[in-house]
Amino acid sequence: MNLTAEKINDNWGTLISRIDTYIAEPRCTQLKEFYNKYQERIIMMPASYKKEYHNAFPGGYVDHIIRVIDGALKINEVWKEMGVDQGTYTTEELVFSALNHDLGKIGDEDHESYIPQTDKWRQEKLGEDYMFNEALAFASVPDRSLFLLQSNGIQYTFNEMVAIQTHDGIYDEGNKKYLMSFNPGQKPRTSLPFILHQADLMASRIEFEKEWLPKFKGKKKVEVKVSKSPIKQPKLSNANAPFANLLNNI
């Protein structure tokens, strides 16, 4: 899947408009300054490095973030209708968390996280158009997301920290301490992390479908020819072994 230059530019405008609409000052200005500072990098970033994941194409990152923000707002309405306690989080916290949940994928001030794949075999056989930048020190995406925010003077709430940290749900083993406790006192005090996770999961799945379902539909059925000849079982050696005799008689 590829986005046109016009769509990539439109998506950037949409992303900035979401900040204007849902984030209050001073964070609104701080976020726009941060995103504009790294605009050239962020606007062309993929959301992942491999086609088998999601949105691994230029502009894929911003496209994904917008889908997660809009999806989170819609899913939030479902939770609201079903009786969630909305007094435990705000709409701004929801949008802020969705906006920045994958921020760590941009890398650091000096290094991009994803760079073009240089191994032609991996590109052609494994669908890896990008690869991890080994010049970048390792950190998990949530950890780097939170580090980038705090190192640029953008404060976040406790709710936002937990939501960003756990947005991958229990697909990430490290999130079990937050999400799998059977002690009521250790469970999240807000449903925000679950709403964000559902929005991210939905967005990623939809992006996968956009990339792969048309390819699956275009594939021809493979006819499997079954031989009508009886299949002879090979005789096992060591005829004195009872188990071998039993198998030979099947």
Coordinates of C-alpha atoms in Angstrom, one line a residue:
M1 CA 0.0 0.0 0.0
N2 CA 1.3 3.5 -0.8
L3 CA 0.0 7.0 0.0
T4 CA 0.2 9.8 -2.4
A5 CA 2.2 13.0 -1.6
E6 CA -1.1 14.8 -1.2
K7 CA -2.5 12.3 1.2
I8 CA 0.7 12.4 3.3
N9 CA 0.5 16.2 3.5
D10 CA -3.2 16.1 4.3
N11 CA -2.6 13.5 7.1
W12 CA 0.0 15.9 8.7
G13 CA -2.6 18.7 8.8
T14 CA -5.1 16.3 10.3
L15 CA -2.6 15.2 13.0
I16 CA -1.9 18.8 14.0
S17 CA -5.6 19.6 14.0
R18 CA -6.2 16.8 16.5
I19 CA -3.7 18.5 18.8
D20 CA -5.4 21.9 18.4
T21 CA -8.8 20.3 19.1
Y22 CA -8.2 18.1 22.1
I23 CA -5.0 19.2 23.9
A24 CA -5.1 22.3 26.2
E25 CA -2.3 24.8 26.8
P26 CA 0.5 24.8 27.5
R27 CA 0.8 21.2 26.2
C28 CA -0.9 22.1 22.9
T29 CA 1.9 24.5 21.9
Q30 CA 4.6 22.3 23.3
L31 CA 3.4 19.3 21.3
K32 CA 3.1 21.3 18.1
E33 CA 6.6 22.6 18.5
F34 CA 7.9 19.1 19.1
Y35 CA 6.1 17.6 16.1
N36 CA 7.0 20.5 13.8
K37 CA 10.7 20.1 14.9
Y38 CA 10.7 16.6 13.7
Q39 CA 8.2 17.0 10.9
E40 CA 10.5 15.9 8.0
R41 CA 11.2 12.7 9.8
I42 CA 7.7 11.9 11.2
I43 CA 5.7 12.7 8.1
M44 CA 7.5 10.1 6.0
M45 CA 8.0 7.4 8.7
P46 CA 6.5 3.9 8.4
A47 CA 4.5 2.6 11.4
S48 CA 6.6 -0.6 11.3
Y49 CA 9.5 -2.1 9.5
K50 CA 7.8 -5.1 8.0
K51 CA 4.8 -5.5 5.7
E52 CA 3.5 -8.4 7.7
Y53 CA 2.9 -6.0 10.6
H54 CA 1.2 -2.8 9.6
N55 CA 1.6 0.4 7.6
A56 CA 5.2 -0.3 6.6
F57 CA 5.4 2.4 3.9
P58 CA 6.2 6.2 3.8
G59 CA 3.6 8.1 5.7
G60 CA 2.4 5.0 7.5
Y61 CA 3.2 6.2 11.0
V62 CA 1.0 9.4 10.9
D63 CA -1.8 7.4 9.1
H64 CA -1.7 4.9 12.0
I65 CA -1.7 7.6 14.7
I66 CA -4.7 9.3 13.3
R67 CA -6.6 6.0 13.1
V68 CA -5.7 5.2 16.7
I69 CA -6.9 8.7 17.9
D70 CA -10.1 8.6 16.0
G71 CA -10.7 4.9 16.9
A72 CA -10.1 5.7 20.6
L73 CA -12.6 8.4 20.6
K74 CA -15.2 6.1 19.0
I75 CA -14.5 3.2 21.3
N76 CA -14.7 5.6 24.2
E77 CA -18.3 6.3 23.3
V78 CA -19.0 2.6 23.3
W79 CA -17.5 2.2 26.8
K80 CA -19.5 5.3 27.9
E81 CA -22.7 3.8 26.6
M82 CA -21.9 0.5 28.4
G83 CA -21.4 2.3 31.8
V84 CA -17.6 3.0 32.1
D85 CA -16.7 5.4 34.9
Q86 CA -15.5 8.4 32.9
G87 CA -14.7 10.3 36.0
T88 CA -11.4 8.3 36.1
Y89 CA -9.9 9.9 33.0
T90 CA -10.4 12.8 30.6
T91 CA -10.8 13.0 26.8
E92 CA -7.6 15.0 26.7
E93 CA -5.8 12.1 28.4
L94 CA -7.3 9.7 25.9
V95 CA -6.2 11.7 22.9
F96 CA -2.7 12.6 24.4
S97 CA -2.1 8.9 25.0
A98 CA -3.2 7.8 21.5
L99 CA -1.2 10.6 19.9
N100 CA 2.0 9.6 21.6
H101 CA 1.7 5.9 22.2
D102 CA 4.2 5.0 19.5
L103 CA 6.3 8.2 19.7
G104 CA 9.4 6.1 20.5
K105 CA 9.4 4.8 17.0
I106 CA 10.8 8.1 15.7
G107 CA 14.2 7.3 17.4
D108 CA 16.1 10.0 19.2
E109 CA 17.3 13.5 18.4
D110 CA 20.1 12.3 16.2
H111 CA 19.0 8.9 14.9
E112 CA 15.9 7.6 13.1
S113 CA 14.5 4.3 14.4
Y114 CA 13.7 2.8 11.0
I115 CA 16.0 3.2 8.0
P116 CA 15.7 1.7 4.5
Q117 CA 16.6 -2.0 4.3
T118 CA 20.0 -2.5 2.6
D119 CA 19.8 -6.3 2.4
K120 CA 18.0 -7.1 -0.9
W121 CA 17.3 -10.7 0.1
R122 CA 15.5 -9.6 3.2
Q123 CA 13.7 -7.0 1.3
E124 CA 12.5 -9.3 -1.5
K125 CA 12.0 -12.6 0.5
L126 CA 10.9 -11.3 3.9
G127 CA 9.1 -8.1 2.9
E128 CA 11.3 -5.9 5.0
D129 CA 11.5 -2.6 3.4
Y130 CA 13.0 -1.1 6.5
M131 CA 15.4 -2.2 9.2
F132 CA 16.3 -1.1 12.7
N133 CA 19.0 1.6 12.9
E134 CA 21.8 0.0 14.9
A135 CA 23.2 3.4 15.6
L136 CA 20.3 4.0 18.0
A137 CA 20.6 2.7 21.5
F138 CA 18.0 0.1 22.4
A139 CA 14.8 1.1 24.3
S140 CA 11.3 -0.3 24.1
V141 CA 8.9 1.9 22.2
P142 CA 6.8 2.9 25.2
D143 CA 9.9 3.7 27.3
R144 CA 11.4 5.9 24.5
S145 CA 8.0 7.6 24.0
L146 CA 7.9 8.7 27.6
F147 CA 11.6 9.7 27.6
L148 CA 11.1 11.9 24.5
L149 CA 8.1 13.6 26.1
Q150 CA 9.9 14.3 29.4
S151 CA 13.2 15.3 27.8
N152 CA 11.3 17.9 25.7
G153 CA 9.5 19.3 28.8
I154 CA 6.1 17.9 27.9
Q155 CA 4.4 16.7 31.1
Y156 CA 2.1 13.8 31.2
T157 CA -0.3 12.5 33.9
F158 CA -0.1 9.2 35.7
N159 CA -3.0 7.9 33.6
E160 CA -1.2 8.8 30.4
M161 CA 2.0 7.2 31.6
V162 CA 0.3 3.9 32.3
A163 CA -1.8 4.0 29.1
I164 CA 1.3 4.6 26.9
Q165 CA 3.3 2.1 28.8
T166 CA 0.7 -0.7 28.4
H167 CA -0.8 0.1 25.0
D168 CA 0.3 -3.2 23.6
G169 CA -1.8 -5.0 26.2
I170 CA -0.6 -8.5 27.3
Y171 CA 1.1 -9.0 23.9
D172 CA 4.0 -7.4 25.9
E173 CA 5.1 -9.6 28.8
G174 CA 6.1 -6.5 30.7
N175 CA 2.5 -5.3 30.9
K176 CA 1.3 -8.2 32.9
K177 CA 2.2 -6.6 36.2
Y178 CA -0.4 -3.8 35.3
L179 CA -3.0 -5.8 33.5
M180 CA -3.1 -9.3 34.9
S181 CA -3.2 -8.8 38.7
F182 CA -5.9 -10.7 40.5
N183 CA -5.6 -8.2 43.4
P184 CA -8.3 -5.5 43.1
G185 CA -6.0 -3.0 44.6
Q186 CA -3.4 -3.6 42.0
K187 CA -5.6 -3.3 38.9
P188 CA -5.7 -0.1 36.9
R189 CA -7.9 2.6 38.5
T190 CA -9.0 3.7 35.1
S191 CA -10.2 2.0 31.9
L192 CA -8.0 4.3 29.8
P193 CA -5.3 1.7 29.1
F194 CA -7.9 -0.8 27.9
I195 CA -9.6 1.7 25.6
L196 CA -6.2 2.7 24.1
H197 CA -5.2 -0.9 23.6
Q198 CA -8.4 -1.7 21.8
A199 CA -8.0 1.3 19.5
D200 CA -4.4 0.4 18.7
L201 CA -5.3 -3.2 18.1
M202 CA -8.2 -2.3 15.8
A203 CA -6.1 0.2 13.8
S204 CA -3.3 -2.3 13.3
R205 CA -5.7 -5.0 12.3
I206 CA -7.5 -2.8 9.7
E207 CA -4.1 -1.7 8.3
F208 CA -3.1 -5.3 8.0
E209 CA -6.3 -6.1 6.1
K210 CA -5.8 -3.2 3.8
E211 CA -2.4 -4.5 2.9
W212 CA -3.0 -8.2 2.7
L213 CA -6.6 -9.2 2.1
P214 CA -6.6 -7.9 -1.5
K215 CA -3.5 -10.1 -2.1
F216 CA -5.2 -13.1 -0.6
K217 CA -8.2 -12.6 -2.7
G218 CA -6.1 -12.4 -5.8
K219 CA -4.4 -15.7 -5.2
K220 CA -5.4 -18.7 -7.2
K221 CA -6.6 -21.9 -5.5
V222 CA -3.9 -24.5 -5.3
E223 CA -5.2 -27.9 -6.4
V224 CA -3.8 -30.7 -4.3
K225 CA -3.6 -34.0 -6.2
V226 CA -4.1 -37.1 -4.0
S227 CA -2.5 -40.3 -5.2
K228 CA -4.8 -43.2 -5.5
S229 CA -2.0 -45.7 -5.0
P230 CA -1.9 -47.3 -1.5
I231 CA 0.9 -46.0 0.7
K232 CA 3.2 -48.7 1.8
Q233 CA 4.4 -48.5 5.4
P234 CA 8.2 -49.1 5.7
K235 CA 9.1 -52.1 7.8
L236 CA 10.8 -51.3 11.1
S237 CA 14.0 -53.0 12.0
N238 CA 14.5 -55.0 15.2
A239 CA 11.5 -57.4 14.7
N240 CA 12.0 -58.6 18.3
A241 CA 10.8 -55.3 19.8
P242 CA 7.1 -55.6 20.7
F243 CA 6.5 -51.9 19.8
A244 CA 8.1 -52.4 16.3
N245 CA 6.0 -55.5 15.7
L246 CA 2.8 -53.6 16.6
L247 CA 3.6 -50.8 14.2
N248 CA 4.5 -53.2 11.4
N249 CA 1.1 -54.9 11.7
I250 CA -0.8 -51.6 11.3

